[in-house]
Short mmCIF file of C-alpha atoms and ligand atoms in Angstrom, two decimals:
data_model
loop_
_atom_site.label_atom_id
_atom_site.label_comp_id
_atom_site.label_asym_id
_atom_site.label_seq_id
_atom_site.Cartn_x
_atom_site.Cartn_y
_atom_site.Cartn_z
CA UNK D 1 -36.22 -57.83 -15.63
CA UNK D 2 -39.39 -59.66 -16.68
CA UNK D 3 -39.35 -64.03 -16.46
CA UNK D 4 -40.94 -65.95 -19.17
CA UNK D 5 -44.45 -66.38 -17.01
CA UNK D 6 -44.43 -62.31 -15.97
CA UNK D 7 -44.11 -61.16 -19.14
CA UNK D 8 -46.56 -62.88 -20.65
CA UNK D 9 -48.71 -61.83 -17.38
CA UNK D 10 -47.65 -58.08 -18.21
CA UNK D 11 -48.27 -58.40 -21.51
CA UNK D 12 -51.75 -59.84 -20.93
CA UNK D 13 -52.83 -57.53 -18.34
CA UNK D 14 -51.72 -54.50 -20.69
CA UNK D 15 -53.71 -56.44 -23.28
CA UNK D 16 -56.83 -56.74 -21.58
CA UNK D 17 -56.31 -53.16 -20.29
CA UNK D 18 -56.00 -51.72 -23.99
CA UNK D 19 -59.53 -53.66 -24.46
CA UNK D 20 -60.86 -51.83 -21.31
CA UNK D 21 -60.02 -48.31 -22.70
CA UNK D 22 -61.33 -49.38 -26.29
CA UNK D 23 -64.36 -50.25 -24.85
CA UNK D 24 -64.77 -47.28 -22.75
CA UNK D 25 -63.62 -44.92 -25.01
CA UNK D 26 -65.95 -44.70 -27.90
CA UNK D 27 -69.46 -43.69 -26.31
CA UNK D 28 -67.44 -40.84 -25.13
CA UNK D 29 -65.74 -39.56 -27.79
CA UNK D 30 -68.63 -40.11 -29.68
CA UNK D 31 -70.81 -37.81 -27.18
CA UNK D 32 -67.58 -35.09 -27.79
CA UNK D 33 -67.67 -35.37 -31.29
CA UNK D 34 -71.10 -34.72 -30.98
CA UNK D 35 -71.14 -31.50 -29.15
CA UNK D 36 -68.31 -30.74 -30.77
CA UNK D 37 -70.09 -30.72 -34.50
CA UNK D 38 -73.05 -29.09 -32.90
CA UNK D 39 -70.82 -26.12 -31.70
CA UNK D 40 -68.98 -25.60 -34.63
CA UNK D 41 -72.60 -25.74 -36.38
CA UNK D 42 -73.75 -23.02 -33.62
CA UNK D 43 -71.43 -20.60 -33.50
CA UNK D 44 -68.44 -20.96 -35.41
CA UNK D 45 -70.04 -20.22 -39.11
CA UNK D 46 -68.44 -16.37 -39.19
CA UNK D 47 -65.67 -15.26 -37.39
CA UNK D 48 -63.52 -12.16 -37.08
CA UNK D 49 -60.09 -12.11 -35.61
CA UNK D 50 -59.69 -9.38 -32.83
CA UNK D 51 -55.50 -9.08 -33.46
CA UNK D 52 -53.19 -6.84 -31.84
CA UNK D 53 -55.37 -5.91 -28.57
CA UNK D 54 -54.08 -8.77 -26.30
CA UNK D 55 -51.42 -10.68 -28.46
CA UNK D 56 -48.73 -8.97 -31.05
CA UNK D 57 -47.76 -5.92 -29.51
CA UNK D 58 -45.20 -6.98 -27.06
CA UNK D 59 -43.79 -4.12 -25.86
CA UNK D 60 -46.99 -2.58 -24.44
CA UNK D 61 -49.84 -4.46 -23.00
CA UNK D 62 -50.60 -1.49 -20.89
CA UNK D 63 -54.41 -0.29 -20.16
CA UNK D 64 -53.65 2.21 -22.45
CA UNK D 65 -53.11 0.25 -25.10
CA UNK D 66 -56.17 -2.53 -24.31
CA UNK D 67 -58.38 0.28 -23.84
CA UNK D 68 -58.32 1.87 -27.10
CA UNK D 69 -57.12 -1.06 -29.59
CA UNK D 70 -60.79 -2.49 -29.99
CA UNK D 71 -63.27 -0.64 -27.84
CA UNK D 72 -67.20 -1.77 -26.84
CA UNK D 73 -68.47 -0.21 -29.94
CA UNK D 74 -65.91 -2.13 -32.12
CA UNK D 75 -67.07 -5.48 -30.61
CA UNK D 76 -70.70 -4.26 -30.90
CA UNK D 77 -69.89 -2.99 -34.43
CA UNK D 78 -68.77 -7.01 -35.07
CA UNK D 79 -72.18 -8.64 -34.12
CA UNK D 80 -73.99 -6.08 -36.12
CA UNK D 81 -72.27 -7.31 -39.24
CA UNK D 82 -73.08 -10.62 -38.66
CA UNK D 83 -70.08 -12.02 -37.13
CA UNK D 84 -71.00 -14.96 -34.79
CA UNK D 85 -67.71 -15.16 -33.14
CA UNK D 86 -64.75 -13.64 -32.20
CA UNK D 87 -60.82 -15.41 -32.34
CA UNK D 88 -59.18 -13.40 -29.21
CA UNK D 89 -55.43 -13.89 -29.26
CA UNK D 90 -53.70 -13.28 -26.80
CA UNK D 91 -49.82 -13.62 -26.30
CA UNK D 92 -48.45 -16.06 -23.33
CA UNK D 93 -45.86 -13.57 -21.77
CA UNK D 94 -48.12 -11.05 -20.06
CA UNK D 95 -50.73 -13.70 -18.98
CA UNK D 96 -47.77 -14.72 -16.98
CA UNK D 97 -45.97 -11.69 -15.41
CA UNK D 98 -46.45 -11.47 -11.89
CA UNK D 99 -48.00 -9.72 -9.85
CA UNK D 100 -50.01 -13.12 -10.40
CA UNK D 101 -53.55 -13.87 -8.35
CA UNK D 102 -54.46 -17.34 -7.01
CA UNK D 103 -55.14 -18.54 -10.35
CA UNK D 104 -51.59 -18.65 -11.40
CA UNK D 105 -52.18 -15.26 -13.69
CA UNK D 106 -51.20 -12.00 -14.49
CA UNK D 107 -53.95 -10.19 -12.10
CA UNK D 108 -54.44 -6.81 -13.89
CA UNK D 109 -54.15 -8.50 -17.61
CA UNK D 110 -56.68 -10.92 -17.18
CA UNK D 111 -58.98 -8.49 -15.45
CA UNK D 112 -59.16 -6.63 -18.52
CA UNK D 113 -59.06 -10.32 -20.92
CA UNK D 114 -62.08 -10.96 -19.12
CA UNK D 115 -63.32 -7.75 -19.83
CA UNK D 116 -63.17 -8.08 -23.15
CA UNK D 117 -64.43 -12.13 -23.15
CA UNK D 118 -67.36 -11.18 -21.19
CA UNK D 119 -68.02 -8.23 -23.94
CA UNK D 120 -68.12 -10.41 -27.01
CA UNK D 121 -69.80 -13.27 -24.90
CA UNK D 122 -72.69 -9.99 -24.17
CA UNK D 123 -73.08 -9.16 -27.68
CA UNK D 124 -74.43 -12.56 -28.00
CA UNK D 125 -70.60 -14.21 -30.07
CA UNK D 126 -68.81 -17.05 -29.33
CA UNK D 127 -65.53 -16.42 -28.32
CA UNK D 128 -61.86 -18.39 -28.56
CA UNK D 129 -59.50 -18.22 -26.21
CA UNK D 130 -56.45 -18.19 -28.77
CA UNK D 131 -53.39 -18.74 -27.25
CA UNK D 132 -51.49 -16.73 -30.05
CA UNK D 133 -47.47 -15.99 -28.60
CA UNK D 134 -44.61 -14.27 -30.25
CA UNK D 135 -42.59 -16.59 -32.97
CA UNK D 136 -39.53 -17.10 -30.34
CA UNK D 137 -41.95 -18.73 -27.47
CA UNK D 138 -43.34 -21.21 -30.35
CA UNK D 139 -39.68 -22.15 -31.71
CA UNK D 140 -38.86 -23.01 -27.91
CA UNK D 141 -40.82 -25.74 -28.21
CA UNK D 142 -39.50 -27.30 -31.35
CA UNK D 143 -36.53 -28.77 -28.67
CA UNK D 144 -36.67 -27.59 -25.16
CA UNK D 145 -39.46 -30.29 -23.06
CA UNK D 146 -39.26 -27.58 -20.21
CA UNK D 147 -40.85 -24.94 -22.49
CA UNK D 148 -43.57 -27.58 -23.51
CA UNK D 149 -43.82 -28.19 -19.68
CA UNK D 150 -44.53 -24.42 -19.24
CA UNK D 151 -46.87 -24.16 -22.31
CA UNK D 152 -48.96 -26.90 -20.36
CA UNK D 153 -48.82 -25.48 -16.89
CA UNK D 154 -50.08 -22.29 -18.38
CA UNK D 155 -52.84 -23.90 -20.24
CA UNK D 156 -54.00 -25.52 -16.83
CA UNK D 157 -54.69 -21.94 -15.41
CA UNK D 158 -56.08 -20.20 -18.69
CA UNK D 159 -58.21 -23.69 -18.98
CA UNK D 160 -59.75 -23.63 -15.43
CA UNK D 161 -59.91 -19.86 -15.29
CA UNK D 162 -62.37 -19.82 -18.22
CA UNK D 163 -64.06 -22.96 -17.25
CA UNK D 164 -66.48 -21.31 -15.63
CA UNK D 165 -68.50 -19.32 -18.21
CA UNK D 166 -71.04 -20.67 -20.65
CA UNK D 167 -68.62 -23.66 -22.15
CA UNK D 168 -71.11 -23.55 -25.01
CA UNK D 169 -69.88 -20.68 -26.38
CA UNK D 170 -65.81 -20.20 -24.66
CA UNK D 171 -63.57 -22.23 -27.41
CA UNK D 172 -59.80 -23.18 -25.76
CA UNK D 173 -57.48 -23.12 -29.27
CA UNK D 174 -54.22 -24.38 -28.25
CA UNK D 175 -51.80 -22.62 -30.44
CA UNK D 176 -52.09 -20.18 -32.92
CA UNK D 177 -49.57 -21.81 -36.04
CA UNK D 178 -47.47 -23.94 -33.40
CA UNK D 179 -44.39 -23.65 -35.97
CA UNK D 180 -43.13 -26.68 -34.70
CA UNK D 181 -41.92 -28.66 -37.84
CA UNK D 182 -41.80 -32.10 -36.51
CA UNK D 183 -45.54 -33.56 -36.84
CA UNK D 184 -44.92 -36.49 -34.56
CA UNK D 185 -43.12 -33.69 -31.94
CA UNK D 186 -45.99 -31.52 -32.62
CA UNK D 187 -48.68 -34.60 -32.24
CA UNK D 188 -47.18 -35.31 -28.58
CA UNK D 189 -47.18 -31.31 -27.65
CA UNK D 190 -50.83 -31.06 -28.40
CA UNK D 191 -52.13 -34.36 -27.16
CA UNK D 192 -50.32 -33.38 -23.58
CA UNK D 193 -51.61 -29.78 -23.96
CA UNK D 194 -54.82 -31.33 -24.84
CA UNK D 195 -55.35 -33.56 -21.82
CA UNK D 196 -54.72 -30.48 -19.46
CA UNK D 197 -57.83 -28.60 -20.33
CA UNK D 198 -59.42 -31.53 -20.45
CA UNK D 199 -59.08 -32.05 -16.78
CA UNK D 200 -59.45 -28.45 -15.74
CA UNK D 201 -62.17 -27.74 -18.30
CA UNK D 202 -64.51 -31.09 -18.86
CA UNK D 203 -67.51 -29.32 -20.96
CA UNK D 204 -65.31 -26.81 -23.12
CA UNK D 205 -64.75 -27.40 -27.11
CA UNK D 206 -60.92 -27.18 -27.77
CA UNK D 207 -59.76 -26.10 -31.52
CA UNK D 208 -56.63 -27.94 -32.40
CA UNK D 209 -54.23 -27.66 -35.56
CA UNK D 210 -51.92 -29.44 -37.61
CA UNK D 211 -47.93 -28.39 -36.97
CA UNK D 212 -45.91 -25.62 -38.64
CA UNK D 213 -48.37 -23.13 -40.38
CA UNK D 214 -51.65 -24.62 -40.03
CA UNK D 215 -51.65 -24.97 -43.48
CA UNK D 216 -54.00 -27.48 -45.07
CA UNK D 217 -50.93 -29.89 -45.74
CA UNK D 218 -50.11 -29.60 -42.02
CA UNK D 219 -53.62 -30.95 -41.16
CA UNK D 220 -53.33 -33.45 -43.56
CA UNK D 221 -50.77 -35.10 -41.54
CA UNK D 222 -52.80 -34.86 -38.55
CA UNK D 223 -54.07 -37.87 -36.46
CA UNK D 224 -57.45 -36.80 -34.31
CA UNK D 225 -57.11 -36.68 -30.63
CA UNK D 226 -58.82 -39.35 -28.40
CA UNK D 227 -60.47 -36.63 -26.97
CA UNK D 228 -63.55 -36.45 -29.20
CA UNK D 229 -64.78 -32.55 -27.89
CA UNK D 230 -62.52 -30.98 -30.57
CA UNK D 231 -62.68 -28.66 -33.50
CA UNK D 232 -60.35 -29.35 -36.12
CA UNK D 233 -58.26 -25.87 -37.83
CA UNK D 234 -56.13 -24.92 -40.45
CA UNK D 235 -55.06 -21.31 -41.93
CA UNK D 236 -55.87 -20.48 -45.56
CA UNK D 237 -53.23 -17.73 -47.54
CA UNK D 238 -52.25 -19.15 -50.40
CA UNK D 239 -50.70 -18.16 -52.77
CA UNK D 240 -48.85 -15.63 -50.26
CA UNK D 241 -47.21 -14.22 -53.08
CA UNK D 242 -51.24 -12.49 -53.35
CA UNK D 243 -52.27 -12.46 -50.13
CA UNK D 244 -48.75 -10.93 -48.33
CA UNK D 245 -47.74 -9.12 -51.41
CA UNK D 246 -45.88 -5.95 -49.21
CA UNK D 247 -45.76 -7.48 -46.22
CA UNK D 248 -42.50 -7.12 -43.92
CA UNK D 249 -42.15 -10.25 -42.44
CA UNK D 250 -41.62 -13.71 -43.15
CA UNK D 251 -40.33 -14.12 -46.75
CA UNK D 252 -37.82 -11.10 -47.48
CA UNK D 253 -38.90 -10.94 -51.57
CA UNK D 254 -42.82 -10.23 -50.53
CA UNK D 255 -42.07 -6.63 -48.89
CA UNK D 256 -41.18 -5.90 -53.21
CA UNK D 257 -44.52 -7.04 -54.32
CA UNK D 258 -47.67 -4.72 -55.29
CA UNK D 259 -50.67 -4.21 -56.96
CA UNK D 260 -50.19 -8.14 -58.03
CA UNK D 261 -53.63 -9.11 -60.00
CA UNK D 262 -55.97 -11.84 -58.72
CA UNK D 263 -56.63 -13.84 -60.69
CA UNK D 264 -53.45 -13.09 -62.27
CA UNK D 265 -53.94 -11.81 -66.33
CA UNK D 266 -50.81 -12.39 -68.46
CA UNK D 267 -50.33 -7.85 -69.17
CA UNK D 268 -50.22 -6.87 -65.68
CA UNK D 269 -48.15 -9.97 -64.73
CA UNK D 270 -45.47 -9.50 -67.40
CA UNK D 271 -44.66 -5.61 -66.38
CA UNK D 272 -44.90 -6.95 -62.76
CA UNK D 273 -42.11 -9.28 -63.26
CA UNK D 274 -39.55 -6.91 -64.43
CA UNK D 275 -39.65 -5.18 -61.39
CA UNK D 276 -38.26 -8.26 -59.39
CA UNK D 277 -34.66 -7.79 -59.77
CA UNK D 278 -33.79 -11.18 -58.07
CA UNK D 279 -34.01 -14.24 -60.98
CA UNK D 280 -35.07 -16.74 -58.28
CA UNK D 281 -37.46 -14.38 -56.53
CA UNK D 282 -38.94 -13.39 -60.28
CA UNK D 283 -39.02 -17.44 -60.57
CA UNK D 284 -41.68 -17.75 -57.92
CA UNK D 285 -43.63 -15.04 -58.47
CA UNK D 286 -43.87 -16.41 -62.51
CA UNK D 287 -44.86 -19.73 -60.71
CA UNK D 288 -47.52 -17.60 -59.11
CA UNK D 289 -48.96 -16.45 -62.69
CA UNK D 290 -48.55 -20.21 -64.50
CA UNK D 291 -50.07 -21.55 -61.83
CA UNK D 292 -53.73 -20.16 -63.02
CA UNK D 293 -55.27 -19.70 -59.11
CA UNK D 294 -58.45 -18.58 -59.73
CA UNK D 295 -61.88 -19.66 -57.50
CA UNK D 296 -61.60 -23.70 -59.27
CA UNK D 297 -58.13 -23.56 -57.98
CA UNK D 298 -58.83 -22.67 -54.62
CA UNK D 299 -61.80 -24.67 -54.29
CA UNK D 300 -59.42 -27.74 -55.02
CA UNK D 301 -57.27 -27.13 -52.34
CA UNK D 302 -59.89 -26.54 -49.61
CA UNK D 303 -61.71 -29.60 -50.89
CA UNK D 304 -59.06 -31.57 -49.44
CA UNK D 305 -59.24 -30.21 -45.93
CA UNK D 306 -62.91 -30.99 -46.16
CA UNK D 307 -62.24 -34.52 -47.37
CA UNK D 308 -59.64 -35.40 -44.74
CA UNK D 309 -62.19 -34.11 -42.03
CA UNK D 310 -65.04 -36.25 -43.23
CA UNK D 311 -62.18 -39.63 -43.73
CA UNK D 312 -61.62 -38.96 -40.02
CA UNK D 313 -65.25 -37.80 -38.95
CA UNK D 314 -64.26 -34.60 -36.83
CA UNK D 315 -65.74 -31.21 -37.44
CA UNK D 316 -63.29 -28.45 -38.90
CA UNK D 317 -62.78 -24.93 -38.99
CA UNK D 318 -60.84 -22.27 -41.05
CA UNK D 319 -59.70 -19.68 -38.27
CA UNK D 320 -57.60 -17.52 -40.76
CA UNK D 321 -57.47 -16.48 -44.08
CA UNK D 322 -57.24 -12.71 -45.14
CA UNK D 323 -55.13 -10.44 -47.75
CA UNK D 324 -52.94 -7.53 -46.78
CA UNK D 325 -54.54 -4.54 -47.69
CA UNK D 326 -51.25 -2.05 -48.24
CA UNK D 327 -50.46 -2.55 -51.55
CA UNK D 328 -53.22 -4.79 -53.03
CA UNK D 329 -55.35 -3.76 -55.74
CA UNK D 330 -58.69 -3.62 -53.50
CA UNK D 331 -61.19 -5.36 -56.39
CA UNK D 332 -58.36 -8.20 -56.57
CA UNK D 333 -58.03 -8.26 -52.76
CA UNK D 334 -62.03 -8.52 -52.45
CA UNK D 335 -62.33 -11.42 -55.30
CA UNK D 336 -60.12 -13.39 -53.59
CA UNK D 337 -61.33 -13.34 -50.34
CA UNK D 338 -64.99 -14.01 -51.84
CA UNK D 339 -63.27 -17.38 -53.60
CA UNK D 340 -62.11 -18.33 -50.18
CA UNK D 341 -65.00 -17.71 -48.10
CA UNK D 342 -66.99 -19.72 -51.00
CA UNK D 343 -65.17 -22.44 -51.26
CA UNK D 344 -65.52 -22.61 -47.48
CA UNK D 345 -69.04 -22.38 -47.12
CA UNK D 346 -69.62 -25.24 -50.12
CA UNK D 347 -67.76 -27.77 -47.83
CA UNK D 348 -69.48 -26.46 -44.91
CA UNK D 349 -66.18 -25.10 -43.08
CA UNK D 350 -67.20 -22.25 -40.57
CA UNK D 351 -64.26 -19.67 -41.08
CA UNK D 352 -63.13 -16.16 -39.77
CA UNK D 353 -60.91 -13.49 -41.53
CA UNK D 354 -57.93 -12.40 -40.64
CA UNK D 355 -58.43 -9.66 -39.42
CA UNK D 356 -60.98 -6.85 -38.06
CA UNK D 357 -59.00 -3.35 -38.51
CA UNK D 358 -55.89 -3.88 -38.81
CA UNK D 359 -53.40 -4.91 -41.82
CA UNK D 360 -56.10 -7.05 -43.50
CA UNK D 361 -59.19 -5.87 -42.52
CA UNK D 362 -63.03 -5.97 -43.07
CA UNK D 363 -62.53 -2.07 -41.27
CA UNK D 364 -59.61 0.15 -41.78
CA UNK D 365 -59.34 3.07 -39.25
CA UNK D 366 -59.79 6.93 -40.58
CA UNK D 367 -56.51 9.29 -39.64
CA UNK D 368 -58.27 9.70 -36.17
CA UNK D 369 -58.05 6.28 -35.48
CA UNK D 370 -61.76 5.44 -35.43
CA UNK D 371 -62.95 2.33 -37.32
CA UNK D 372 -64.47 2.66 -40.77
CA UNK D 373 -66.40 -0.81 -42.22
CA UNK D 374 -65.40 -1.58 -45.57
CA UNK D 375 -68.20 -2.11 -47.93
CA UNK D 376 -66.55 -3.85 -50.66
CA UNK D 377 -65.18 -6.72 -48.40
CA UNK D 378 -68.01 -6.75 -46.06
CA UNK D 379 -69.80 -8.04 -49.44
CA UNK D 380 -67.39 -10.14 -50.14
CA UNK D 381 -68.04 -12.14 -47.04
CA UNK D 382 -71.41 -12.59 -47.86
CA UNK D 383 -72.93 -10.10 -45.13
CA UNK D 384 -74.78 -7.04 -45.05
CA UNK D 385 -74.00 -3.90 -43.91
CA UNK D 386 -76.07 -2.69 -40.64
C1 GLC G 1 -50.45 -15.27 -38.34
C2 GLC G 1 -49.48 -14.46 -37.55
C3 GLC G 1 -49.85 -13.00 -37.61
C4 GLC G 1 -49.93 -12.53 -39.05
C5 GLC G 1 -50.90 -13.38 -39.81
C6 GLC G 1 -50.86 -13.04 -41.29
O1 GLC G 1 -51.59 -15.31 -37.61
O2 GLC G 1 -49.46 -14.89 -36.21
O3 GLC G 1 -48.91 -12.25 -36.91
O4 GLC G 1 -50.35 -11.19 -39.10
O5 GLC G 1 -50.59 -14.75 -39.67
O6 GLC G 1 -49.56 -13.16 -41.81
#
């Protein structure tokens, strides 16, 4: 317990250390936030997401598998389109499993990770080191401290193993869509996570994101890390009833959906909606029609990403966005993924589709399994093909 004449002592000296640090801190997170716009400027303008290779395909991380999901000429293919950078996710688990080498990791999968980083880093792309685990390892943290403990200590070893390259062009994300719903939870998780690679990794760029989804709302609620060497990210899909129209995760109604229009047109949506049997599902996808998205629409939205980055000064990125290709109408797919990647560029938010030849890609693969570019949305992201 404190007397009168301590506390006021503590007090004071807590006082006059607060002053310290406010002093100290802003020529340096000025000189972050500096490099950190410059970077984003540099080499974050057009990204493609390398998925399944190293991150969602737990049961089989074997050579096997890493060896043929995205080969050499798939990464070169990527540059020659224009892409200036590569997302790399890769799932926590395996970087983990012993045997483990004296940097804490999974010897024979990061061997071939850094196979692949030094691959995209030779074809002259940025890459980021997205650490992009399986929905169970992310809910973990939403109450168990030990499992944000571990998420740290791993970050620590993936930090200072990659510290080494060119930190120019290596970006450390923290967590791909951290689906932890508290914000304030989720604020303390990064910041810790955060100050980790800071001290194993002084030079590199770190990509942080608001909590749950990404989603623009999610960054709205988002206070900027002291740490002023940071790219700022959300995850564009909306409406999903478009964009994961088919798909068989997440929300059980979507996996009904197809050949939904964008921008919706009042015939096509009509027959649509008596093929939803479910009154409450048929609800939101009629919300999905009134609601009149169209390019305006979706410029809107984005717009306020943009405006909350500027309010706050940091740079910001769009790391995702992308439609699933399996039941789309392709020329709907294509116009909305132009209307995204417009409305990015306006507000000067680098971004990178989701994803390169998988369910939503700029490629899809030919029945022997070989990568074929897709004109049509290779257009719609403004570049050219080689
Ligand atoms: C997120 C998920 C990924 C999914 C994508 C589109 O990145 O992690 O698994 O494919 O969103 O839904």
């Amino acid at each position: 317990m404190f007397s009168r004449g301590c506390l006021a002592a503590a007090l004071l000296g807590m006082a006059v250390c607060a002053r310290a640090q406010d002093q100290a801190a802003p020529p340096d997170r000025a000189a972050g936030l500096q490099i950190a716009f410059a970077r984003a400027r540099q080499h974050l303008r057009r990204g493609i997401n390398a998925s399944h290779w190293f991150s969602q395909n737990p049961g089989d991380y074997s050579a096997r598998h890493t060896d043929t999901e995205i080969t050499p000429d798939d990464i070169a293919a990527m540059a020659r389109l224009g892409f200036d950078n590569v997302r790399l996710s890769i799932d926590a688990v395996p970087l983990e499993q012993y045997p483990r080498g004296a940097d804490g990791l999974n010897v024979d999968f990061v061997a071939r990770l850094d196979g692949a980083v030094d691959l995209i880093l030779a074809d002259g792309m940025a890459v980021t080191i997205d650490l992009h685990p399986e929905d169970s390892y992310k809910q973990q943290l939403r109450t168990d401290n030990a499992a944000v403990d571990r998420l740290v200590a791993l970050w620590r070893k993936l930090a200072a193993h990659y510290a080494g390259r060119d930190p120019g062009s290596v970006f450390f994300e923290i967590l791909n869509e951290p689906e932890v719903n508290d914000p304030y939870r989720w604020a303390g998780i990064q910041a810790r996570v955060a100050a980790a690679i800071r001290e194993a990794a002084p030079n590199n760029t770190i990509i942080a994101t608001g909590p749950n989804y990404s989603d623009i709302v999610d960054l709205l609620s988002l206070h900027p890390l002291d740490d002023g060497n940071v790219i700022y990210n959300f995850h564009f899909y909306d409406p999903h009833e478009f964009t994961h129209q088919g798909a068989t995760w997440s929300t059980g109604w979507w996996r009904y959906e197809h050949g939904i229009p964008y921008p919706p047109t009042a015939s096509s949506m009509q027959e649509l909606l008596k093929e939803i049997p479910d009154p409450a599902d048929r609800f939101q996808l009629e919300n999905y029609w009134l609601n009149n998205w169209n390019a305006g629409h979706i410029q809107r939205l984005i717009d306020e990403a943009a405006a909350w980055a500027q309010a706050n000064r940091v740079p910001l990125l769009c790391n995702e966005f992308g439609a699933y290709r399996a039941v789309a109408d392709p020329v709907s797919r294509t116009n909305w993924i132009r209307d995204v990647r417009t409305a990015l560029e306006a507000d000067g938010i680098g971004w990178a589709m989701w994803d390169y030849h998988n369910g939503f890609g700029v490629a899809v693969r030919d029945k022997d399994g070989k990568s074929v570019v897709d004109p049509q949305t290779v257009e719609a992201l403004g570049l050219k093909m080689p």
